Tab-separated table of C-alpha atoms and ligand atoms in Angstrom:
chain	number	residue	atom	x	y	z
B	16	MET	CA	229.773	-59.493	91.194
B	17	MET	CA	231.802	-57.105	93.329
B	18	GLU	CA	231.827	-57.624	97.089
B	19	PRO	CA	230.021	-54.697	98.806
B	20	VAL	CA	232.471	-52.083	100.061
B	21	LYS	CA	232.932	-52.071	103.838
B	22	ILE	CA	235.757	-49.517	103.989
B	23	MET	CA	235.136	-46.239	102.158
B	24	LEU	CA	238.174	-43.994	101.653
B	25	ILE	CA	237.193	-40.430	100.796
B	26	ALA	CA	239.709	-38.386	98.821
B	27	ALA	CA	239.882	-34.637	98.685
B	28	CYS	CA	240.520	-33.002	95.328
B	29	HIS	CA	241.931	-29.671	94.351
B	30	LYS	CA	241.814	-28.307	90.806
B	31	GLY	CA	241.509	-31.797	89.304
B	32	TYR	CA	244.299	-33.301	91.446
B	33	VAL	CA	243.754	-35.791	94.229
B	34	ASP	CA	245.372	-34.678	97.495
B	35	PRO	CA	248.429	-36.849	98.293
B	36	GLU	CA	247.049	-37.745	101.756
B	37	LEU	CA	244.995	-40.376	99.904
B	38	TYR	CA	248.089	-42.611	99.811
B	39	ASP	CA	248.377	-42.545	103.620
B	40	LEU	CA	244.672	-43.303	103.767
B	41	ILE	CA	245.091	-46.344	101.520
B	42	ALA	CA	247.901	-47.595	103.787
B	43	PHE	CA	245.614	-47.134	106.811
B	44	GLY	CA	242.736	-48.852	104.959
B	45	ARG	CA	244.942	-51.856	104.151
B	46	LYS	CA	245.837	-52.221	107.824
B	47	LEU	CA	242.186	-51.983	108.803
B	48	GLN	CA	241.293	-54.515	106.123
B	49	ALA	CA	243.961	-56.924	107.401
B	50	LEU	CA	242.402	-56.744	110.888
B	51	ARG	CA	238.697	-56.708	110.017
B	52	GLY	CA	238.364	-57.794	106.385
B	53	GLY	CA	235.821	-56.405	103.940
B	54	ALA	CA	236.219	-54.810	100.538
B	55	MET	CA	237.699	-51.328	100.243
B	56	GLY	CA	236.994	-48.577	97.722
B	57	ILE	CA	237.961	-44.971	97.033
B	58	TRP	CA	235.498	-42.100	96.566
B	59	ILE	CA	236.612	-38.999	94.734
B	60	LEU	CA	234.370	-35.953	94.935
B	61	GLY	CA	234.960	-32.972	92.699
B	62	ASP	CA	234.691	-31.356	89.331
B	63	ALA	CA	236.811	-32.522	86.362
B	64	VAL	CA	238.372	-35.359	88.361
B	65	ASP	CA	237.991	-38.098	85.725
B	66	LYS	CA	241.648	-38.290	84.766
B	67	ALA	CA	242.849	-38.292	88.371
B	68	ALA	CA	240.352	-41.043	89.261
B	69	GLN	CA	241.353	-43.183	86.263
B	70	ASP	CA	245.054	-42.876	87.183
B	71	MET	CA	244.305	-43.779	90.791
B	72	ALA	CA	242.273	-46.888	89.843
B	73	GLU	CA	245.118	-48.090	87.600
B	74	GLN	CA	247.842	-47.307	90.110
B	75	VAL	CA	246.441	-48.785	93.310
B	76	GLY	CA	244.086	-51.457	91.965
B	77	LEU	CA	241.136	-50.362	94.098
B	78	PRO	CA	237.672	-49.542	92.731
B	79	VAL	CA	237.225	-45.785	92.455
B	80	THR	CA	233.817	-44.131	92.585
B	81	VAL	CA	233.707	-40.682	91.041
B	82	VAL	CA	231.045	-38.209	92.077
B	83	GLN	CA	231.460	-35.383	89.635
B	84	ASP	CA	229.540	-32.143	89.756
B	85	GLN	CA	230.309	-28.488	89.246
B	86	ARG	CA	229.070	-27.771	92.737
B	87	LEU	CA	231.770	-30.076	94.126
B	88	GLY	CA	234.505	-28.036	92.456
B	89	ALA	CA	234.945	-26.030	95.627
B	90	TYR	CA	234.752	-27.598	99.063
B	91	LEU	CA	231.556	-27.042	101.016
B	92	ASN	CA	230.828	-28.971	104.181
B	93	GLU	CA	227.143	-29.096	103.325
B	94	THR	CA	227.585	-30.662	99.865
B	95	TYR	CA	230.162	-33.212	101.070
B	96	CYS	CA	227.774	-34.318	103.835
B	97	ALA	CA	224.773	-34.469	101.473
B	98	VAL	CA	226.598	-36.616	98.901
B	99	LEU	CA	228.280	-38.943	101.360
B	100	THR	CA	225.134	-39.504	103.448
B	101	GLN	CA	223.458	-40.909	100.320
B	102	GLU	CA	226.420	-43.194	99.648
B	103	MET	CA	226.440	-44.420	103.248
B	104	GLU	CA	222.705	-45.111	103.186
B	105	ALA	CA	223.136	-47.173	100.024
B	106	LEU	CA	226.187	-49.150	101.146
B	107	HIS	CA	226.074	-49.409	104.962
B	108	PRO	CA	229.891	-49.412	105.219
B	109	ALA	CA	231.619	-50.336	108.478
B	110	PHE	CA	234.153	-47.490	108.116
B	111	VAL	CA	234.242	-44.180	106.278
B	112	CYS	CA	237.780	-42.775	106.399
B	113	THR	CA	239.322	-39.493	105.364
B	114	ALA	CA	242.517	-37.552	106.095
B	115	HIS	CA	242.669	-35.489	109.288
B	116	THR	CA	243.201	-32.196	107.462
B	117	SER	CA	241.452	-28.912	108.263
B	118	ARG	CA	238.695	-29.907	105.819
B	119	GLY	CA	238.400	-33.572	106.762
B	120	TRP	CA	238.264	-32.613	110.407
B	121	GLU	CA	235.420	-30.257	109.602
B	122	TRP	CA	233.111	-32.407	107.497
B	123	ALA	CA	233.716	-35.861	109.037
B	124	PRO	CA	232.037	-35.219	112.436
B	125	ALA	CA	229.169	-33.401	110.681
B	126	LEU	CA	228.686	-36.382	108.373
B	127	ALA	CA	228.726	-38.807	111.322
B	128	ALA	CA	226.112	-36.743	113.179
B	129	ARG	CA	223.927	-36.539	110.080
B	130	ALA	CA	224.181	-40.265	109.293
B	131	GLY	CA	223.868	-41.431	112.913
B	132	ALA	CA	227.356	-42.976	112.776
B	133	GLY	CA	230.190	-43.105	115.309
B	134	CYS	CA	233.149	-40.775	114.841
B	135	ILE	CA	236.824	-40.941	115.901
B	136	CYS	CA	239.092	-38.081	114.801
B	137	GLY	CA	242.870	-37.770	114.513
B	138	VAL	CA	243.654	-41.517	114.471
B	139	ASP	CA	247.384	-42.342	114.390
B	140	GLY	CA	247.380	-46.056	115.257
B	141	LEU	CA	245.364	-49.264	115.093
B	142	VAL	CA	245.641	-51.953	117.769
B	143	GLU	CA	243.787	-54.984	119.075
B	144	PHE	CA	243.150	-54.442	122.782
B	145	GLN	CA	241.197	-56.855	124.981
B	146	GLY	CA	239.798	-58.498	121.858
B	147	ARG	CA	238.539	-55.226	120.375
B	148	LEU	CA	239.740	-53.213	117.445
B	149	CYS	CA	240.944	-49.916	118.900
B	150	PHE	CA	241.833	-46.645	117.219
B	151	GLN	CA	244.641	-44.713	118.828
B	152	ARG	CA	244.806	-40.908	119.021
B	153	ASP	CA	246.519	-38.160	120.983
B	154	LEU	CA	244.928	-36.827	124.129
B	155	TYR	CA	245.748	-33.668	126.085
B	156	GLY	CA	247.876	-32.205	123.286
B	157	GLY	CA	249.835	-35.426	122.803
B	158	LYS	CA	250.720	-36.075	126.459
B	159	VAL	CA	248.987	-39.441	126.432
B	160	LYS	CA	247.591	-41.796	123.822
B	161	GLY	CA	243.950	-42.819	124.038
B	162	LEU	CA	242.453	-46.023	122.638
B	163	TYR	CA	238.929	-45.787	121.249
B	164	ALA	CA	236.620	-48.620	120.185
B	165	SER	CA	233.381	-48.017	118.333
B	166	SER	CA	230.179	-49.977	118.832
B	167	ALA	CA	228.391	-48.187	115.975
B	168	ASP	CA	227.503	-50.080	112.778
B	169	THR	CA	229.286	-47.372	110.811
B	170	THR	CA	232.202	-45.311	112.116
B	171	VAL	CA	233.614	-42.201	110.462
B	172	ILE	CA	237.359	-41.893	111.018
B	173	THR	CA	239.844	-39.119	110.277
B	174	VAL	CA	243.409	-40.357	109.916
B	175	GLN	CA	246.514	-38.294	110.729
B	176	PRO	CA	248.551	-37.782	107.551
B	177	GLY	CA	252.176	-38.914	107.502
B	178	ILE	CA	251.761	-41.890	109.872
B	179	PHE	CA	250.680	-44.813	107.682
B	180	LYS	CA	253.126	-45.321	104.835
B	181	PHE	CA	251.872	-46.349	101.420
B	182	GLU	CA	253.902	-49.168	99.841
B	183	PRO	CA	253.311	-49.621	96.120
B	184	SER	CA	252.662	-53.243	95.283
B	185	ALA	CA	255.636	-55.094	93.718
B	186	GLU	CA	253.302	-56.717	91.182
B	187	ALA	CA	251.188	-54.784	88.729
B	188	SER	CA	247.774	-54.091	90.283
B	189	PRO	CA	244.825	-55.797	88.586
B	190	ALA	CA	242.639	-53.378	86.683
B	191	ALA	CA	240.078	-51.865	89.055
B	192	PRO	CA	236.699	-50.529	87.980
B	193	LEU	CA	235.954	-46.818	87.721
B	194	ILE	CA	232.370	-46.135	88.732
B	195	HIS	CA	230.590	-42.888	87.875
B	196	LYS	CA	227.841	-41.902	90.281
B	197	ASP	CA	225.116	-39.362	89.781
B	198	VAL	CA	224.047	-38.062	93.114
B	199	SER	CA	221.432	-35.375	93.403
B	200	TRP	CA	220.935	-33.167	96.392
B	201	PRO	CA	218.797	-30.129	97.056
B	202	SER	CA	220.554	-26.791	96.811
B	203	GLY	CA	221.926	-26.029	100.207
B	204	ARG	CA	221.957	-23.026	102.455
B	205	THR	CA	225.634	-22.236	101.957
B	206	ARG	CA	227.257	-20.962	98.784
B	207	TYR	CA	230.895	-20.825	97.767
B	208	LEU	CA	231.740	-17.241	96.855
B	209	GLY	CA	235.475	-17.537	96.266
B	210	SER	CA	238.752	-17.990	98.037
B	211	LYS	CA	241.668	-15.667	98.596
B	212	LYS	CA	245.189	-16.973	98.375
B	213	ALA	CA	247.424	-16.170	101.328
B	214	GLU	CA	250.064	-13.588	100.566
B	215	ALA	CA	253.186	-15.007	98.941
B	216	ASP	CA	255.729	-16.239	101.457
B	217	SER	CA	257.744	-13.217	102.446
B	218	THR	CA	259.604	-14.982	105.234
B	219	HIS	CA	262.465	-17.387	104.950
B	220	ILE	CA	261.514	-19.828	107.687
B	221	THR	CA	261.945	-22.807	105.366
B	222	SER	CA	265.608	-21.914	104.756
B	223	ALA	CA	266.460	-20.239	108.101
B	224	PRO	CA	269.430	-21.787	109.941
B	225	ILE	CA	267.955	-20.775	113.312
B	226	ILE	CA	264.277	-20.599	114.247
B	227	VAL	CA	262.946	-19.086	117.442
B	228	ALA	CA	259.477	-20.620	117.619
B	229	VAL	CA	256.787	-19.414	119.976
B	230	GLY	CA	253.604	-20.997	121.293
B	231	ASN	CA	250.627	-20.230	123.450
B	232	GLY	CA	252.887	-20.246	126.533
B	233	ILE	CA	253.875	-16.678	125.646
B	234	GLY	CA	250.629	-15.654	127.350
B	235	GLU	CA	250.127	-12.023	126.328
B	236	ARG	CA	250.570	-10.311	122.965
B	237	GLU	CA	252.974	-7.768	124.544
B	238	ASN	CA	255.317	-10.644	125.438
B	239	MET	CA	255.883	-11.345	121.731
B	240	GLU	CA	258.475	-8.578	121.900
B	241	LEU	CA	260.625	-10.947	124.012
B	242	ILE	CA	260.645	-13.503	121.185
B	243	HIS	CA	261.640	-10.940	118.555
B	244	ARG	CA	264.426	-9.692	120.837
B	245	LEU	CA	265.621	-13.250	121.418
B	246	ALA	CA	265.730	-13.895	117.643
B	247	LYS	CA	267.805	-10.726	117.141
B	248	LEU	CA	270.537	-12.147	119.386
B	249	PHE	CA	271.359	-14.623	116.612
B	250	SER	CA	272.389	-13.700	113.129
B	251	HIS	CA	269.987	-15.050	110.468
B	252	ALA	CA	267.315	-16.223	112.907
B	253	GLU	CA	263.616	-16.153	111.994
B	254	VAL	CA	260.604	-16.098	114.293
B	255	ALA	CA	257.976	-18.804	113.700
B	256	GLY	CA	255.258	-20.367	115.803
B	257	THR	CA	252.202	-22.501	116.322
B	258	ARG	CA	248.818	-22.220	114.695
B	259	ILE	CA	247.184	-20.795	117.813
B	260	LEU	CA	249.311	-17.651	117.549
B	261	CYS	CA	248.691	-17.312	113.806
B	262	ASP	CA	244.932	-17.706	114.340
B	263	ARG	CA	245.131	-14.909	116.890
B	264	GLY	CA	246.990	-12.694	114.449
B	265	TRP	CA	250.101	-12.462	116.639
B	266	LEU	CA	252.144	-13.992	113.805
B	267	GLU	CA	251.518	-14.057	110.046
B	268	TYR	CA	250.316	-17.394	108.677
B	269	ASN	CA	253.459	-17.741	106.595
B	270	ARG	CA	255.320	-18.185	109.912
B	271	GLN	CA	253.239	-21.179	111.038
B	272	VAL	CA	255.121	-24.453	111.387
B	273	GLY	CA	253.251	-27.751	111.080
B	274	VAL	CA	251.030	-29.904	108.922
B	275	THR	CA	248.979	-26.927	107.804
B	276	GLY	CA	251.977	-24.611	107.827
B	277	ALA	CA	255.585	-24.897	106.736
B	278	SER	CA	258.016	-27.793	107.189
B	279	VAL	CA	261.341	-26.490	108.443
B	280	SER	CA	264.789	-27.996	108.939
B	281	PRO	CA	267.008	-25.443	110.728
B	282	ALA	CA	270.259	-26.240	112.510
B	283	LEU	CA	268.657	-24.920	115.729
B	284	TYR	CA	264.974	-24.855	116.701
B	285	LEU	CA	264.274	-22.983	119.910
B	286	ALA	CA	260.732	-23.880	120.990
B	287	CYS	CA	259.363	-21.388	123.531
B	288	GLY	CA	256.114	-22.281	125.299
B	289	ILE	CA	255.062	-24.887	122.724
B	290	SER	CA	253.224	-27.994	123.923
B	291	GLY	CA	254.420	-30.273	121.092
B	292	ALA	CA	251.099	-31.249	119.495
B	293	SER	CA	251.631	-33.745	116.668
B	294	GLN	CA	250.369	-31.255	114.052
B	295	HIS	CA	253.123	-28.818	115.033
B	296	VAL	CA	255.879	-31.362	115.587
B	297	ARG	CA	255.426	-32.838	112.133
B	298	GLY	CA	256.587	-29.542	110.645
B	299	MET	CA	259.809	-29.254	112.681
B	300	ARG	CA	261.075	-32.857	112.745
B	301	GLY	CA	263.777	-31.874	110.242
B	302	ALA	CA	265.470	-29.602	112.834
B	303	ARG	CA	268.961	-30.814	113.720
B	304	PHE	CA	269.101	-29.493	117.296
B	305	VAL	CA	266.091	-28.614	119.418
B	306	ILE	CA	265.955	-26.632	122.645
B	307	ALA	CA	262.551	-26.503	124.328
B	308	ILE	CA	261.512	-24.177	127.146
B	309	ASN	CA	258.278	-25.038	128.916
B	310	THR	CA	256.893	-24.736	132.447
B	311	ASP	CA	255.408	-28.233	132.221
B	312	PRO	CA	258.040	-30.989	132.638
B	313	GLY	CA	255.622	-33.429	130.979
B	314	ALA	CA	255.198	-31.352	127.806
B	315	PRO	CA	255.401	-33.627	124.717
B	316	MET	CA	257.730	-31.038	123.109
B	317	PHE	CA	260.452	-32.292	125.458
B	318	ASN	CA	260.317	-35.672	123.659
B	319	GLU	CA	261.609	-33.860	120.567
B	320	ALA	CA	264.235	-31.771	122.356
B	321	ASP	CA	267.986	-32.214	122.771
B	322	ILE	CA	267.952	-29.738	125.671
B	323	CYS	CA	264.892	-29.373	127.911
B	324	ILE	CA	264.542	-26.262	130.046
B	325	VAL	CA	261.718	-26.249	132.589
B	326	GLU	CA	261.219	-22.518	133.012
B	327	ASP	CA	258.733	-19.714	132.514
B	328	ILE	CA	259.709	-18.138	129.169
B	329	VAL	CA	258.597	-14.692	130.262
B	330	SER	CA	261.125	-14.558	133.085
B	331	PHE	CA	263.723	-16.834	131.461
B	332	ILE	CA	264.218	-14.997	128.143
B	333	PRO	CA	265.428	-11.733	129.811
B	334	LEU	CA	267.960	-13.816	131.791
B	335	LEU	CA	269.070	-15.470	128.567
B	336	GLU	CA	269.488	-12.047	126.962
B	337	ASP	CA	271.642	-10.882	129.911
B	338	ALA	CA	273.785	-13.996	129.672
B	339	PHE	CA	274.269	-13.459	125.923
B	340	ARG	CA	275.212	-9.824	126.528
B	341	GLN	CA	277.758	-10.749	129.181
B	342	ILE	CA	279.328	-13.355	126.917
B	343	ALA	CA	279.473	-10.848	124.055
B	344	GLU	CA	281.066	-8.198	126.326
B	345	ARG	CA	283.594	-10.694	127.654
B	346	SER	CA	284.633	-11.771	124.181
B	347	GLU	CA	284.914	-8.085	123.164
B	348	ASP	CA	287.162	-7.379	126.218
B	349	PHE	CA	289.144	-10.437	125.302
B	350	SER	CA	289.693	-9.372	121.695
B	351	ASN	CA	290.710	-5.855	122.874
B	352	ASP	CA	293.186	-7.257	125.388
B	353	PRO	CA	296.736	-6.327	124.135
B	354	LYS	CA	298.114	-9.505	125.741
B	355	THR	CA	296.015	-11.673	123.415
B	356	ASP	CA	296.589	-9.361	120.476
B	357	GLY	CA	292.946	-9.940	119.665
B	358	ARG	CA	293.908	-13.051	117.701
B	359	ASP	CA	293.015	-15.934	120.033
P	27	FAD	C1	243.749	-30.290	111.331
P	27	FAD	C2	244.653	-29.547	112.254
P	27	FAD	C3	245.805	-28.980	111.755
P	27	FAD	C4	246.663	-28.288	112.608
P	27	FAD	N1	247.801	-27.758	112.099
P	27	FAD	C5	248.679	-27.162	112.920
P	27	FAD	C6	249.919	-26.661	112.427
P	27	FAD	O1	250.212	-26.727	111.239
P	27	FAD	N2	250.773	-26.085	113.296
P	27	FAD	C7	250.494	-25.961	114.631
P	27	FAD	O2	251.327	-25.417	115.372
P	27	FAD	N3	249.329	-26.419	115.131
P	27	FAD	C8	248.425	-27.007	114.303
P	27	FAD	N4	247.253	-27.452	114.812
P	27	FAD	C9	246.929	-27.131	116.221
P	27	FAD	C10	247.598	-28.107	117.184
P	27	FAD	O3	246.775	-29.234	117.345
P	27	FAD	C11	247.792	-27.467	118.584
P	27	FAD	O4	246.553	-26.975	119.043
P	27	FAD	C12	248.783	-26.324	118.580
P	27	FAD	O5	249.987	-26.685	117.932
P	27	FAD	C13	249.118	-26.000	120.040
P	27	FAD	O6	249.844	-24.810	120.058
P	27	FAD	P1	250.726	-24.411	121.320
P	27	FAD	O7	251.718	-25.457	121.607
P	27	FAD	O8	251.187	-23.022	121.033
P	27	FAD	O9	249.647	-24.250	122.480
P	27	FAD	P2	249.250	-25.124	123.729
P	27	FAD	O10	248.908	-26.499	123.318
P	27	FAD	O11	248.242	-24.333	124.474
P	27	FAD	O12	250.595	-25.212	124.596
P	27	FAD	C14	251.172	-24.167	125.284
P	27	FAD	C15	252.362	-24.709	126.042
P	27	FAD	O13	253.013	-23.642	126.703
P	27	FAD	C16	253.368	-24.052	128.029
P	27	FAD	N5	253.444	-22.823	128.847
P	27	FAD	C17	252.413	-22.119	129.386
P	27	FAD	N6	252.880	-21.010	130.004
P	27	FAD	C18	254.225	-21.034	129.839
P	27	FAD	C19	255.266	-20.153	130.234
P	27	FAD	N7	255.028	-19.007	130.900
P	27	FAD	N8	256.539	-20.485	129.912
P	27	FAD	C20	256.828	-21.635	129.230
P	27	FAD	N9	255.877	-22.497	128.832
P	27	FAD	C21	254.590	-22.188	129.119
P	27	FAD	C22	252.308	-25.030	128.429
P	27	FAD	O14	252.819	-25.910	129.429
P	27	FAD	C23	252.005	-25.744	127.108
P	27	FAD	O15	252.850	-26.879	126.961
P	27	FAD	C24	246.373	-28.156	113.986
P	27	FAD	C25	245.210	-28.747	114.491
P	27	FAD	C26	244.379	-29.426	113.636
P	27	FAD	C27	243.166	-30.077	114.205
């Protein structure tokens, strides 16, 4: 008989494919298992996910429970919560874990509230502290790390993608069971009507050699003009930014850098008024040289920067423009100087 599952890993699915964050989740689950023990299993919710579930069970050697229903074909917070509450009531797991994506971050706290469980979101570390198992997460936009312990019988956890690395086992995994579950739930109050794909990427931020990136520190919409002017000082520079500005409509979504945006690797990344939240930083770690301008000397963005400038971007960028202009004029004078013959 199988040991009852104490660690439930919930995978998101899209068009029959399991989202790759599941691998990070398995790595996190293994660490949790090493510290607290208990059997671990994967839950895949969706429509037409049989093949993906079978492959997963064979590949990672963990039991996979498939909850398959047409209504799970498209994500709805209400259906996820209804299905998973039933599973939690049946199993009484110690931990229910999912990836800290826009969706996971939405349904996990709702599920915890509905099931009377604890909830810790955005976990990026696991440590024993004063004899307790603690979950680590960013606080104040990444300025400090907080340690959280849960005293609840069941705790719902969202795990930051890209932190826990999945290592495939050197030996072939033993065959793991695939369990099909029929879960019924009353028709809910929300309905999925359809989704609209974002416009095709018309920018080149993923291949730009220079990126002038802007964050909430820009303050007013009118100040965005400063950023566009700054980008024009360089040849082949693109403007990009943080999610906050895209949500406000100050930048198109195809210019968002981060876990839910693009991953970029320019030669120069000029971060203007960006705090350095982990979700943003993960998208710009490939940059070869980073200059950050921020009024706060403790901004986490400075941990990523090669040059840190503690200044107000609104007053600093015009000074930078002047300096650029003067340098350009000087080099023009120099090349027009008959003594240098314009060749040096
Ligand atoms: C699931 C999930 C996914 C996410 N995905 C992304 C993502 O893909 N990309 C992303 O960017 N974010 C993402 N976020 C949001 C992210 O957590 C942060 O909220 C966001 O990156 C912060 O943006 P910011 O740095 O512009 O703003 P803030 O955190 O508000 O920081 C503004 C900074 O500007 C500084 N400042 C203020 N005034 C000035 C001034 N005059 N001059 C200079 N500096 C100044 C401040 O000191 C501060 O450091 C995600 C969040 C979640 C939960």
